[in-house]
Short mmCIF file of C-alpha atoms in Angstrom, two decimals:
data_model
loop_
_atom_site.label_atom_id
_atom_site.label_comp_id
_atom_site.label_asym_id
_atom_site.label_seq_id
_atom_site.Cartn_x
_atom_site.Cartn_y
_atom_site.Cartn_z
CA UNK A 1 17.05 20.93 53.22
CA UNK A 2 19.81 20.11 51.06
CA UNK A 3 18.58 16.67 51.10
CA UNK A 4 15.20 17.31 49.80
CA UNK A 5 17.07 19.55 47.11
CA UNK A 6 19.09 16.61 46.22
CA UNK A 7 16.27 14.20 46.04
CA UNK A 8 14.33 17.07 43.90
CA UNK A 9 17.28 17.28 41.41
CA UNK A 10 17.86 13.38 41.03
CA UNK A 11 14.39 12.53 40.54
CA UNK A 12 14.17 15.24 37.47
CA UNK A 13 17.45 13.74 36.25
CA UNK A 14 16.39 10.23 36.52
CA UNK A 15 12.83 10.94 35.16
CA UNK A 16 14.07 12.94 32.24
CA UNK A 17 16.76 10.02 31.48
CA UNK A 18 14.16 7.32 32.04
CA UNK A 19 11.44 9.02 29.30
CA UNK A 20 14.41 9.99 26.86
CA UNK A 21 15.34 6.23 27.03
CA UNK A 22 11.76 4.88 26.92
CA UNK A 23 11.42 7.00 24.14
CA UNK A 24 14.26 6.08 22.14
CA UNK A 25 13.17 2.29 22.35
CA UNK A 26 9.54 2.72 21.49
CA UNK A 27 10.29 4.80 18.45
CA UNK A 28 13.04 2.45 17.21
CA UNK A 29 10.53 -0.42 17.44
CA UNK A 30 7.92 1.61 15.78
CA UNK A 31 10.25 2.45 12.94
CA UNK A 32 11.77 -1.11 12.25
CA UNK A 33 7.64 -2.29 12.23
CA UNK A 34 6.89 0.19 9.80
CA UNK A 35 9.73 -0.10 7.62
CA UNK A 36 8.92 -3.91 7.65
CA UNK A 37 5.08 -3.61 6.89
CA UNK A 38 5.67 -1.13 4.25
CA UNK A 39 8.23 -3.34 2.46
CA UNK A 40 5.63 -6.12 2.74
CA UNK A 41 3.00 -4.51 1.46
CA UNK A 42 4.94 -3.29 -1.42
CA UNK A 43 5.80 -7.11 -2.19
CA UNK A 44 2.15 -8.65 -1.51
CA UNK A 45 0.86 -10.32 -4.43
CA UNK A 46 -2.13 -8.53 -6.68
CA UNK A 47 -4.52 -10.78 -5.33
CA UNK A 48 -4.43 -9.02 -1.76
CA UNK A 49 -4.83 -5.73 -3.12
CA UNK A 50 -7.79 -6.73 -5.02
CA UNK A 51 -9.51 -8.45 -1.85
CA UNK A 52 -8.51 -5.63 0.70
CA UNK A 53 -10.07 -2.45 0.94
CA UNK A 54 -7.54 0.45 0.41
CA UNK A 55 -9.01 2.13 3.41
CA UNK A 56 -7.84 -0.94 5.57
CA UNK A 57 -4.17 -0.43 3.96
CA UNK A 58 -4.22 3.50 4.81
CA UNK A 59 -5.54 2.92 8.14
CA UNK A 60 -2.57 0.75 9.00
CA UNK A 61 0.15 3.42 8.13
CA UNK A 62 -1.99 6.42 9.52
CA UNK A 63 -3.59 5.87 12.42
CA UNK A 64 -1.76 2.72 13.93
CA UNK A 65 1.39 4.10 13.17
CA UNK A 66 0.57 7.37 14.69
CA UNK A 67 -0.57 5.26 17.92
CA UNK A 68 2.98 3.31 17.97
CA UNK A 69 4.98 6.65 17.39
CA UNK A 70 3.25 9.12 19.90
CA UNK A 71 0.48 7.72 21.88
CA UNK A 72 1.86 4.33 22.88
CA UNK A 73 5.31 5.48 23.97
CA UNK A 74 3.61 8.36 26.26
CA UNK A 75 0.87 5.91 27.46
CA UNK A 76 3.75 3.23 28.69
CA UNK A 77 5.67 5.99 30.62
CA UNK A 78 2.73 7.36 32.39
CA UNK A 79 1.77 3.60 33.38
CA UNK A 80 5.06 3.30 34.62
CA UNK A 81 4.77 6.52 36.80
CA UNK A 82 1.40 5.65 38.18
CA UNK A 83 2.71 2.21 39.26
CA UNK A 84 5.47 3.47 40.99
CA UNK A 85 3.46 5.94 42.57
CA UNK A 86 0.76 3.46 43.91
CA UNK A 87 3.71 0.90 45.02
CA UNK A 88 4.97 3.88 47.14
CA UNK A 89 2.03 5.05 48.81
CA UNK A 90 1.20 1.34 49.77
CA UNK A 91 4.51 0.77 51.17
CA UNK A 92 4.44 4.25 53.38
CA UNK A 93 1.01 3.00 54.75
CA UNK A 94 2.65 -0.36 55.62
CA UNK A 95 5.05 1.34 57.54
CA UNK A 96 2.92 3.72 59.43
CA UNK A 97 0.29 1.05 59.88
CA UNK A 98 1.46 -2.62 59.56
CA UNK A 99 -2.22 -4.08 59.76
CA UNK A 100 -2.85 -2.16 56.66
CA UNK A 101 -0.85 -5.13 55.09
CA UNK A 102 -3.45 -7.65 55.45
CA UNK A 103 -5.91 -5.02 53.37
CA UNK A 104 -3.26 -4.93 50.30
CA UNK A 105 -4.21 -8.45 48.93
CA UNK A 106 -8.19 -7.61 49.08
CA UNK A 107 -7.13 -4.11 47.23
CA UNK A 108 -5.28 -6.21 44.83
CA UNK A 109 -7.80 -8.95 43.92
CA UNK A 110 -10.47 -5.99 43.75
CA UNK A 111 -8.63 -3.87 41.37
CA UNK A 112 -7.63 -7.10 39.13
CA UNK A 113 -11.21 -7.89 39.19
CA UNK A 114 -12.55 -4.40 37.79
CA UNK A 115 -9.49 -4.10 35.23
CA UNK A 116 -10.04 -7.42 33.82
CA UNK A 117 -13.66 -6.94 33.20
CA UNK A 118 -12.89 -3.64 31.74
CA UNK A 119 -10.04 -4.83 29.58
CA UNK A 120 -11.62 -7.88 28.33
CA UNK A 121 -14.63 -5.29 27.42
CA UNK A 122 -12.46 -2.51 26.23
CA UNK A 123 -9.99 -4.68 23.86
CA UNK A 124 -12.98 -5.81 21.72
CA UNK A 125 -14.84 -2.48 21.53
CA UNK A 126 -11.48 -0.88 20.41
CA UNK A 127 -10.91 -3.53 18.19
CA UNK A 128 -14.64 -3.04 16.67
CA UNK A 129 -13.80 0.79 16.48
CA UNK A 130 -10.72 0.13 14.46
CA UNK A 131 -12.27 -1.90 12.07
CA UNK A 132 -14.95 0.36 11.66
CA UNK A 133 -12.62 3.14 11.21
CA UNK A 134 -11.32 1.44 8.31
CA UNK A 135 -14.87 1.55 6.44
CA UNK A 136 -15.31 5.42 7.06
CA UNK A 137 -11.75 6.02 5.19
CA UNK A 138 -12.58 3.62 2.63
CA UNK A 139 -15.55 5.40 1.83
CA UNK A 140 -13.80 8.57 2.05
CA UNK A 141 -11.15 7.99 -0.30
CA UNK A 142 -13.63 6.33 -2.84
CA UNK A 143 -15.68 9.71 -2.58
CA UNK A 144 -12.19 11.77 -3.14
CA UNK A 145 -11.19 9.38 -6.21
CA UNK A 146 -14.73 9.47 -7.81
CA UNK A 147 -16.12 13.10 -7.26
CA UNK A 148 -16.60 13.58 -11.13
CA UNK A 149 -18.25 10.56 -11.62
CA UNK A 150 -20.50 11.16 -8.10
CA UNK A 151 -21.21 14.64 -9.24
CA UNK A 152 -22.30 13.73 -12.72
CA UNK A 153 -24.96 11.08 -11.80
CA UNK A 154 -26.11 13.44 -9.00
CA UNK A 155 -25.38 10.56 -6.36
CA UNK A 156 -24.17 12.95 -3.70
CA UNK A 157 -26.85 11.93 -1.31
CA UNK A 158 -26.39 8.57 -1.44
CA UNK A 159 -22.37 9.25 -0.59
CA UNK A 160 -23.37 11.27 2.26
CA UNK A 161 -26.00 8.61 3.79
CA UNK A 162 -23.07 6.05 3.39
CA UNK A 163 -20.50 8.44 5.30
CA UNK A 164 -23.07 9.06 7.92
CA UNK A 165 -23.84 5.58 8.24
CA UNK A 166 -20.21 4.48 8.49
CA UNK A 167 -19.16 7.47 10.97
CA UNK A 168 -22.17 6.33 13.32
CA UNK A 169 -21.08 2.70 13.33
CA UNK A 170 -17.78 3.88 14.51
CA UNK A 171 -19.13 6.35 17.19
CA UNK A 172 -21.37 3.46 18.47
CA UNK A 173 -18.28 1.87 19.34
CA UNK A 174 -16.89 5.08 20.74
CA UNK A 175 -19.86 5.57 22.96
CA UNK A 176 -19.79 2.20 24.48
CA UNK A 177 -16.04 2.60 25.39
CA UNK A 178 -16.70 6.04 26.97
CA UNK A 179 -19.33 4.35 28.92
CA UNK A 180 -17.24 1.52 30.07
CA UNK A 181 -14.70 4.36 31.14
CA UNK A 182 -17.08 5.78 33.38
CA UNK A 183 -18.39 2.55 35.05
CA UNK A 184 -14.87 1.63 35.76
CA UNK A 185 -13.96 4.76 37.19
CA UNK A 186 -17.16 4.81 39.45
CA UNK A 187 -15.88 0.97 40.64
CA UNK A 188 -12.06 2.09 41.36
CA UNK A 189 -13.40 5.20 43.09
CA UNK A 190 -15.55 3.25 45.71
CA UNK A 191 -12.83 1.05 46.30
CA UNK A 192 -10.08 3.97 47.15
CA UNK A 193 -12.73 5.56 49.24
CA UNK A 194 -13.40 2.18 51.19
CA UNK A 195 -9.76 2.00 51.64
CA UNK A 196 -9.43 5.67 52.68
CA UNK A 197 -12.26 5.25 55.42
CA UNK A 198 -10.40 2.46 56.68
CA UNK A 199 -7.20 4.10 57.17
CA UNK A 200 -8.73 7.04 59.02
CA UNK A 201 -10.29 4.35 61.58
CA UNK A 202 -7.31 3.01 62.18
CA UNK A 203 -5.55 6.63 62.67
CA UNK A 204 -8.28 8.28 64.65
CA UNK A 205 -8.80 5.16 67.06
CA UNK A 206 -5.08 4.95 68.11
CA UNK A 207 -4.54 1.34 67.10
CA UNK A 208 -0.91 2.28 66.45
CA UNK A 209 1.26 5.30 67.84
CA UNK A 210 1.08 7.97 64.58
CA UNK A 211 1.31 11.33 65.38
CA UNK A 212 -0.98 13.97 63.87
CA UNK A 213 1.69 15.04 61.15
CA UNK A 214 2.52 11.48 60.22
CA UNK A 215 -1.50 11.23 59.96
CA UNK A 216 -1.93 14.03 57.67
CA UNK A 217 0.86 12.76 55.39
CA UNK A 218 -0.48 9.67 55.20
CA UNK A 219 -4.30 10.79 54.35
CA UNK A 220 -2.96 13.03 52.26
CA UNK A 221 -1.42 10.21 50.19
CA UNK A 222 -4.02 7.75 50.55
CA UNK A 223 -6.68 9.98 49.39
CA UNK A 224 -4.33 10.39 46.16
CA UNK A 225 -4.69 6.75 45.79
CA UNK A 226 -8.19 6.90 44.15
CA UNK A 227 -7.10 9.27 41.29
CA UNK A 228 -3.90 7.03 41.30
CA UNK A 229 -5.38 3.63 40.64
CA UNK A 230 -7.86 5.38 38.21
CA UNK A 231 -5.50 6.72 36.16
CA UNK A 232 -3.27 3.44 36.28
CA UNK A 233 -6.50 1.28 35.16
CA UNK A 234 -6.91 3.92 32.37
CA UNK A 235 -3.45 3.98 30.91
CA UNK A 236 -3.08 0.23 31.55
CA UNK A 237 -6.03 -0.61 29.50
CA UNK A 238 -5.30 2.12 26.67
CA UNK A 239 -1.74 0.77 26.53
CA UNK A 240 -3.29 -3.11 25.84
CA UNK A 241 -5.74 -1.45 23.59
CA UNK A 242 -2.78 0.24 21.77
CA UNK A 243 -1.30 -2.74 21.45
CA UNK A 244 -4.13 -3.63 19.01
CA UNK A 245 -2.34 -1.37 16.42
CA UNK A 246 0.65 -2.65 17.31
CA UNK A 247 -0.40 -6.22 16.44
CA UNK A 248 -2.18 -4.94 13.12
CA UNK A 249 0.79 -3.42 11.88
CA UNK A 250 3.02 -6.76 13.16
CA UNK A 251 0.84 -8.70 11.10
CA UNK A 252 1.68 -6.52 7.76
CA UNK A 253 5.45 -6.76 8.86
CA UNK A 254 5.54 -10.48 9.84
CA UNK A 255 2.50 -12.66 8.22
CA UNK A 256 1.58 -11.03 4.84
CA UNK A 257 1.97 -13.48 1.80
CA UNK A 258 4.61 -12.44 -0.52
CA UNK A 259 5.31 -12.64 -4.19
CA UNK A 260 8.64 -14.37 -5.34
CA UNK A 261 11.85 -13.40 -4.36
CA UNK A 262 12.90 -9.81 -5.62
CA UNK A 263 16.18 -10.29 -6.47
CA UNK A 264 17.95 -13.73 -6.66
CA UNK A 265 21.96 -13.30 -7.47
CA UNK A 266 22.05 -17.35 -7.98
CA UNK A 267 19.57 -17.27 -10.80
CA UNK A 268 20.60 -13.73 -12.47
CA UNK A 269 20.88 -14.51 -16.14
CA UNK A 270 23.06 -11.45 -16.77
CA UNK A 271 22.75 -8.10 -18.36
CA UNK A 272 22.88 -9.33 -21.61
CA UNK A 273 19.63 -11.87 -21.40
CA UNK A 274 17.87 -11.95 -23.46
CA UNK A 275 19.88 -11.81 -26.39
CA UNK A 276 17.81 -13.76 -28.24
CA UNK A 277 14.41 -12.80 -27.29
CA UNK A 278 12.33 -15.71 -28.12
CA UNK A 279 8.97 -16.39 -25.68
CA UNK A 280 7.55 -20.00 -24.88
CA UNK A 281 4.55 -21.05 -23.29
CA UNK A 282 4.14 -24.54 -22.56
CA UNK A 283 1.04 -25.83 -21.17
CA UNK A 284 0.36 -22.66 -18.88
CA UNK A 285 -2.64 -22.60 -16.35
CA UNK A 286 -3.32 -19.80 -14.05
CA UNK A 287 -5.79 -18.73 -11.96
CA UNK A 288 -5.94 -15.18 -10.03
CA UNK A 289 -7.14 -16.40 -6.60
CA UNK A 290 -7.58 -19.80 -5.00
CA UNK A 291 -11.07 -21.06 -5.79
CA UNK A 292 -11.60 -19.15 -8.83
CA UNK A 293 -11.98 -20.67 -12.29
CA UNK A 294 -8.76 -21.24 -14.53
CA UNK A 295 -8.00 -18.01 -16.59
CA UNK A 296 -5.33 -19.27 -18.79
CA UNK A 297 -6.02 -23.16 -19.86
CA UNK A 298 -3.17 -25.49 -20.85
CA UNK A 299 -1.95 -22.06 -22.93
CA UNK A 300 1.05 -23.05 -25.34
CA UNK A 301 2.48 -21.05 -28.38
CA UNK A 302 6.16 -19.79 -29.18
CA UNK A 303 7.03 -16.58 -30.18
CA UNK A 304 10.37 -16.53 -32.17
CA UNK A 305 12.79 -13.60 -31.58
CA UNK A 306 12.24 -10.18 -33.06
CA UNK A 307 8.69 -11.25 -34.10
CA UNK A 308 5.75 -8.85 -33.44
CA UNK A 309 2.51 -10.70 -32.18
CA UNK A 310 -0.73 -9.40 -31.85
CA UNK A 311 -3.33 -10.95 -29.20
CA UNK A 312 -6.59 -10.35 -29.63
CA UNK A 313 -10.09 -12.07 -28.74
CA UNK A 314 -13.48 -11.49 -26.78
CA UNK A 315 -13.46 -9.47 -23.63
CA UNK A 316 -12.21 -11.89 -21.15
CA UNK A 317 -10.55 -14.31 -23.50
CA UNK A 318 -7.32 -13.97 -21.09
CA UNK A 319 -5.39 -11.42 -23.30
CA UNK A 320 -4.52 -9.30 -20.02
CA UNK A 321 -3.96 -12.46 -17.71
CA UNK A 322 -1.51 -13.60 -20.52
CA UNK A 323 0.90 -10.30 -20.04
CA UNK A 324 0.09 -10.83 -16.42
CA UNK A 325 1.55 -14.10 -16.16
CA UNK A 326 4.68 -12.89 -18.31
CA UNK A 327 5.25 -10.34 -15.73
CA UNK A 328 4.63 -12.84 -12.86
CA UNK A 329 1.95 -10.43 -11.58
CA UNK A 330 0.07 -13.22 -11.02
CA UNK A 331 1.86 -16.86 -10.63
CA UNK A 332 0.86 -19.58 -12.77
CA UNK A 333 -0.38 -22.70 -11.45
CA UNK A 334 1.34 -25.05 -13.84
CA UNK A 335 3.07 -25.30 -17.06
CA UNK A 336 6.37 -22.57 -17.94
CA UNK A 337 7.06 -19.66 -19.36
CA UNK A 338 10.34 -19.60 -21.17
CA UNK A 339 12.23 -16.76 -22.51
CA UNK A 340 15.57 -17.38 -24.10
CA UNK A 341 15.90 -20.63 -22.95
CA UNK A 342 15.47 -19.41 -19.39
CA UNK A 343 12.22 -20.41 -17.33
CA UNK A 344 11.17 -17.01 -15.86
CA UNK A 345 10.02 -18.87 -12.75
CA UNK A 346 13.35 -19.47 -11.23
CA UNK A 347 14.20 -15.63 -11.72
CA UNK A 348 13.96 -13.06 -9.30
CA UNK A 349 10.73 -10.70 -10.02
CA UNK A 350 13.43 -7.47 -10.32
CA UNK A 351 15.72 -9.65 -12.66
CA UNK A 352 12.94 -10.23 -15.00
CA UNK A 353 10.78 -6.87 -14.86
CA UNK A 354 13.77 -4.84 -15.48
CA UNK A 355 14.16 -6.73 -18.82
CA UNK A 356 10.91 -6.37 -20.26
CA UNK A 357 9.07 -3.01 -21.19
CA UNK A 358 5.21 -2.52 -20.95
CA UNK A 359 3.32 0.55 -22.31
CA UNK A 360 0.03 0.11 -20.48
CA UNK A 361 -3.66 1.14 -21.50
CA UNK A 362 -3.28 4.19 -19.54
CA UNK A 363 0.38 5.10 -18.51
CA UNK A 364 0.88 5.78 -14.59
CA UNK A 365 2.65 9.12 -13.77
CA UNK A 366 4.11 9.89 -10.08
CA UNK A 367 3.97 13.32 -8.94
CA UNK A 368 7.51 14.34 -9.40
CA UNK A 369 9.34 15.48 -12.46
CA UNK A 370 9.03 14.02 -16.09
CA UNK A 371 13.03 13.27 -15.54
CA UNK A 372 12.16 11.13 -12.43
CA UNK A 373 9.13 9.24 -14.26
CA UNK A 374 11.68 8.44 -16.86
CA UNK A 375 14.25 7.12 -15.40
CA UNK A 376 13.14 6.30 -11.45
CA UNK A 377 16.48 5.14 -10.40
CA UNK A 378 18.61 7.80 -12.35
CA UNK A 379 20.75 5.35 -14.56
CA UNK A 380 20.68 7.37 -17.39
CA UNK A 381 21.99 10.70 -18.16
CA UNK A 382 19.96 13.86 -19.44
CA UNK A 383 21.33 14.21 -22.84
CA UNK A 384 20.04 10.42 -23.04
CA UNK A 385 16.73 11.41 -21.52
CA UNK A 386 16.30 14.13 -24.35
CA UNK A 387 17.12 11.94 -26.90
CA UNK A 388 14.66 9.50 -25.86
CA UNK A 389 11.84 12.31 -25.71
CA UNK A 390 12.87 13.20 -29.66
CA UNK A 391 12.50 9.69 -30.49
CA UNK A 392 9.44 8.85 -28.86
CA UNK A 393 7.98 12.02 -30.42
CA UNK A 394 7.18 14.22 -27.45
CA UNK A 395 9.64 16.88 -28.62
CA UNK A 396 10.30 17.64 -32.36
CA UNK A 397 14.00 17.46 -33.02
CA UNK A 398 14.29 21.22 -34.44
CA UNK A 399 13.22 22.47 -30.90
CA UNK A 400 15.28 20.45 -28.72
CA UNK A 401 18.33 22.88 -28.54
CA UNK A 402 15.75 25.64 -27.75
CA UNK A 403 14.10 23.21 -25.06
CA UNK A 404 17.23 22.42 -23.23
CA UNK A 405 17.95 26.15 -22.53
CA UNK A 406 14.51 26.70 -20.86
CA UNK A 407 14.81 26.49 -17.03
CA UNK A 408 12.85 25.50 -14.12
CA UNK A 409 10.93 27.21 -12.24
CA UNK A 410 11.52 30.59 -13.70
CA UNK A 411 10.24 29.49 -17.35
CA UNK A 412 7.76 26.77 -15.91
CA UNK A 413 4.75 29.00 -17.87
CA UNK A 414 6.40 29.02 -21.12
CA UNK A 415 8.53 25.75 -21.41
CA UNK A 416 7.72 23.03 -23.46
CA UNK A 417 4.96 20.75 -22.04
CA UNK A 418 7.65 17.97 -22.00
CA UNK A 419 10.48 19.52 -20.51
CA UNK A 420 12.38 16.99 -18.35
CA UNK A 421 12.16 19.02 -15.30
CA UNK A 422 8.40 20.10 -15.45
CA UNK A 423 6.63 18.92 -12.55
CA UNK A 424 3.79 16.18 -12.90
CA UNK A 425 0.89 16.68 -10.73
CA UNK A 426 -0.78 13.68 -8.97
CA UNK A 427 -1.85 10.85 -11.27
CA UNK A 428 -0.83 13.19 -14.25
CA UNK A 429 -3.58 15.33 -14.06
CA UNK A 430 -1.86 18.00 -16.04
CA UNK A 431 -1.40 15.80 -19.18
CA UNK A 432 -4.20 14.29 -21.88
CA UNK A 433 -4.25 10.53 -22.29
CA UNK A 434 -2.29 10.88 -25.56
CA UNK A 435 0.39 13.08 -23.99
CA UNK A 436 0.78 10.24 -20.80
CA UNK A 437 1.12 7.46 -23.69
CA UNK A 438 3.76 9.43 -25.13
CA UNK A 439 5.48 9.32 -21.86
CA UNK A 440 4.84 5.92 -21.33
CA UNK A 441 6.44 5.17 -24.86
CA UNK A 442 9.37 7.36 -23.66
CA UNK A 443 9.97 5.33 -20.58
CA UNK A 444 9.93 2.22 -22.85
CA UNK A 445 12.41 3.26 -25.16
CA UNK A 446 14.95 4.62 -22.78
CA UNK A 447 15.16 1.21 -21.25
CA UNK A 448 15.92 -0.37 -24.78
CA UNK A 449 14.24 -3.65 -23.59
CA UNK A 450 14.38 -6.77 -25.66
CA UNK A 451 10.80 -7.86 -24.99
CA UNK A 452 8.22 -5.23 -25.41
CA UNK A 453 4.33 -5.53 -24.27
CA UNK A 454 1.46 -3.32 -25.27
CA UNK A 455 -1.10 -3.37 -23.54
CA UNK A 456 -3.94 -2.08 -25.58
CA UNK A 457 -1.69 1.11 -25.36
CA UNK A 458 -3.75 3.12 -27.86
CA UNK A 459 -7.30 2.45 -27.04
CA UNK A 460 -7.87 5.62 -25.27
CA UNK A 461 -6.63 7.87 -27.75
CA UNK A 462 -7.37 9.42 -31.09
CA UNK A 463 -6.53 7.87 -34.35
CA UNK A 464 -3.79 10.46 -35.07
CA UNK A 465 -2.03 9.88 -31.72
CA UNK A 466 -2.47 6.14 -32.32
CA UNK A 467 -0.83 6.40 -35.41
CA UNK A 468 1.91 8.54 -34.03
CA UNK A 469 2.80 6.06 -31.55
CA UNK A 470 2.65 2.97 -33.95
CA UNK A 471 5.22 4.82 -35.92
CA UNK A 472 7.13 5.58 -33.31
CA UNK A 473 7.31 2.28 -31.81
CA UNK A 474 8.49 0.82 -35.48
CA UNK A 475 11.04 3.38 -35.27
CA UNK A 476 12.66 2.64 -31.84
CA UNK A 477 11.97 -1.16 -31.86
CA UNK A 478 13.61 -3.10 -34.62
CA UNK A 479 13.95 -6.41 -35.60
CA UNK A 480 16.01 -7.46 -32.58
CA UNK A 481 13.01 -6.71 -30.19
CA UNK A 482 9.69 -9.14 -29.63
CA UNK A 483 6.59 -7.43 -29.46
CA UNK A 484 3.37 -8.26 -27.85
CA UNK A 485 0.52 -6.27 -28.49
CA UNK A 486 -2.84 -6.76 -27.07
CA UNK A 487 -5.01 -5.16 -29.56
CA UNK A 488 -7.92 -3.11 -29.23
CA UNK A 489 -8.02 -1.58 -32.83
CA UNK A 490 -7.28 -4.37 -34.90
CA UNK A 491 -5.75 -2.31 -37.87
CA UNK A 492 -3.07 -1.56 -35.59
CA UNK A 493 -1.70 -5.24 -35.66
CA UNK A 494 -3.00 -6.46 -39.18
CA UNK A 495 0.76 -5.70 -40.59
CA UNK A 496 2.14 -7.93 -37.59
CA UNK A 497 4.20 -11.16 -38.15
CA UNK A 498 1.32 -13.21 -36.19
CA UNK A 499 -1.96 -12.95 -34.64
CA UNK A 500 -2.69 -14.89 -31.66
CA UNK A 501 -6.39 -15.35 -31.08
CA UNK A 502 -7.58 -16.62 -27.71
CA UNK A 503 -11.08 -17.83 -26.14
CA UNK A 504 -11.69 -18.59 -22.88
CA UNK A 505 -8.15 -18.80 -22.18
CA UNK A 506 -7.06 -21.22 -24.91
CA UNK A 507 -5.19 -20.60 -28.22
CA UNK A 508 -7.67 -20.77 -30.83
CA UNK A 509 -5.63 -19.56 -33.86
CA UNK A 510 -1.95 -18.81 -34.34
CA UNK A 511 -0.94 -17.91 -37.82
CA UNK A 512 -0.18 -14.63 -39.96
CA UNK A 513 -2.89 -12.04 -40.05
CA UNK A 514 -3.80 -12.13 -43.89
CA UNK A 515 -3.44 -16.16 -43.73
CA UNK A 516 -6.25 -16.09 -40.94
CA UNK A 517 -8.26 -13.60 -42.73
CA UNK A 518 -8.68 -15.62 -45.94
CA UNK A 519 -9.89 -18.59 -43.62
CA UNK A 520 -13.84 -17.71 -43.77
CA UNK A 521 -14.62 -19.63 -40.71
CA UNK A 522 -11.74 -18.18 -38.62
CA UNK A 523 -12.54 -16.22 -35.36
CA UNK A 524 -10.25 -13.67 -36.42
CA UNK A 525 -12.15 -12.78 -39.72
CA UNK A 526 -15.09 -12.48 -37.67
CA UNK A 527 -13.42 -9.79 -35.39
CA UNK A 528 -12.29 -8.12 -38.66
CA UNK A 529 -15.28 -8.20 -40.24
CA UNK A 530 -16.99 -6.24 -37.06
CA UNK A 531 -14.10 -3.91 -37.32
CA UNK A 532 -14.84 -3.42 -41.08
CA UNK A 533 -11.20 -4.51 -42.00
CA UNK A 534 -11.18 -5.59 -45.61
CA UNK A 535 -9.19 -7.25 -48.32
CA UNK A 536 -8.24 -3.87 -49.41
CA UNK A 537 -6.35 -2.96 -45.84
CA UNK A 538 -4.10 -5.53 -46.27
CA UNK A 539 -3.16 -4.69 -49.68
CA UNK A 540 -2.31 -1.39 -48.69
CA UNK A 541 0.31 -2.67 -46.32
#
């Protein structure tokens, strides 16, 4: 009895230790794959995001990672246990009945045949199921982000139908896989029953001198062979199917196309760059993706340090593309962009982008405090951020001391809307468009960048907020700051130093606003006439 107790405790301890070690190895591997995939997806070119459904990306970091973290390690341990159990049963049968060794190769061959058919089909069915699941997730994400629009146009039935259709397509693959499992179970059980009958005949016919007790033990374990083979088939097949998820995550971790170098110390121009923020485009050509037409065609112009340039033109003329190439969101195909004598294509993306500020058409806010939205890397003190909110017009100067004394979360209901520690909801839903633009302006002011880009920053706000933002920009960004403004309202740029008029990705006009306006055949004059801008508007500047 002592020996059996020793074996039982030894088995329990070794099983526990082996499970812990295997889980740690699997989880560590999953963590490395996840971190590598997350890092790569954050540094892919924008063309990849534009062409990949968001549901596909979410599926990689939800279901696939869940399989790597939970199901794959457990399945791997079960597969090993079943494999060793079957191996032990076969060894015991051969010890009691040596002739049974002749049947083992046939058992192995038939099992491999069934598992090959099952796994070959199951692998593709599982891959199809994963693909169809991405469509389900993508459709759900689209519906959740567009609920207001769907309700307004009364298109609920269409999206319900689309959801049913994509779910049915996923279920088709699931049902096929379940049928495949039933087929394999029948064949494995038939195989195990055949060998059980063979063992019974060999024991009953007295071919070998085997006692009744030994016969009972042997038959008991041989009968377990049926469930053991079935479980081994299921576990090994699921293990291979789960490796589809590993393959998909590994694809993100190793094979995604990446942007340019993020940080490059060798080409870092230093903290003082750009001290003379001139911008020069030399023959810049750019397309968003391969096989698409050129958006910018031999774009050439020069902006002197401290100049304020308005960029205008018809829809699709290349205004936003010019900004995208300046930030290297999309890499140019040929030509150069030079800021303060430095070719920006040689810089790391971090070194470049931290020196340029942008106020986009709709400022993006993250679900955190206003402080973290203004200073995500904690580079500035609270006093500097309070001053920034005052300078941007979010908080009046005479209210600042009162606002500072308000505490969160105790005074959340009565505190100022732009208190540093007020929580921002997802996508900034608790702020209006104008308020989000003021926070976007504050974010630009705190960086004190020498190059500022306004990408139609006031197109979504009323004229009063527009005037306020324009006034604050003039107050906070002086003559040592170069400003590029994509103009939605031409009145905001008629007092700029120069206006750049683009058409089909080419420079058509580049001169002082009033000079262009006085030319009767100029494109800029035509745009001004449509915007009802007259000579008197220039005279009032």
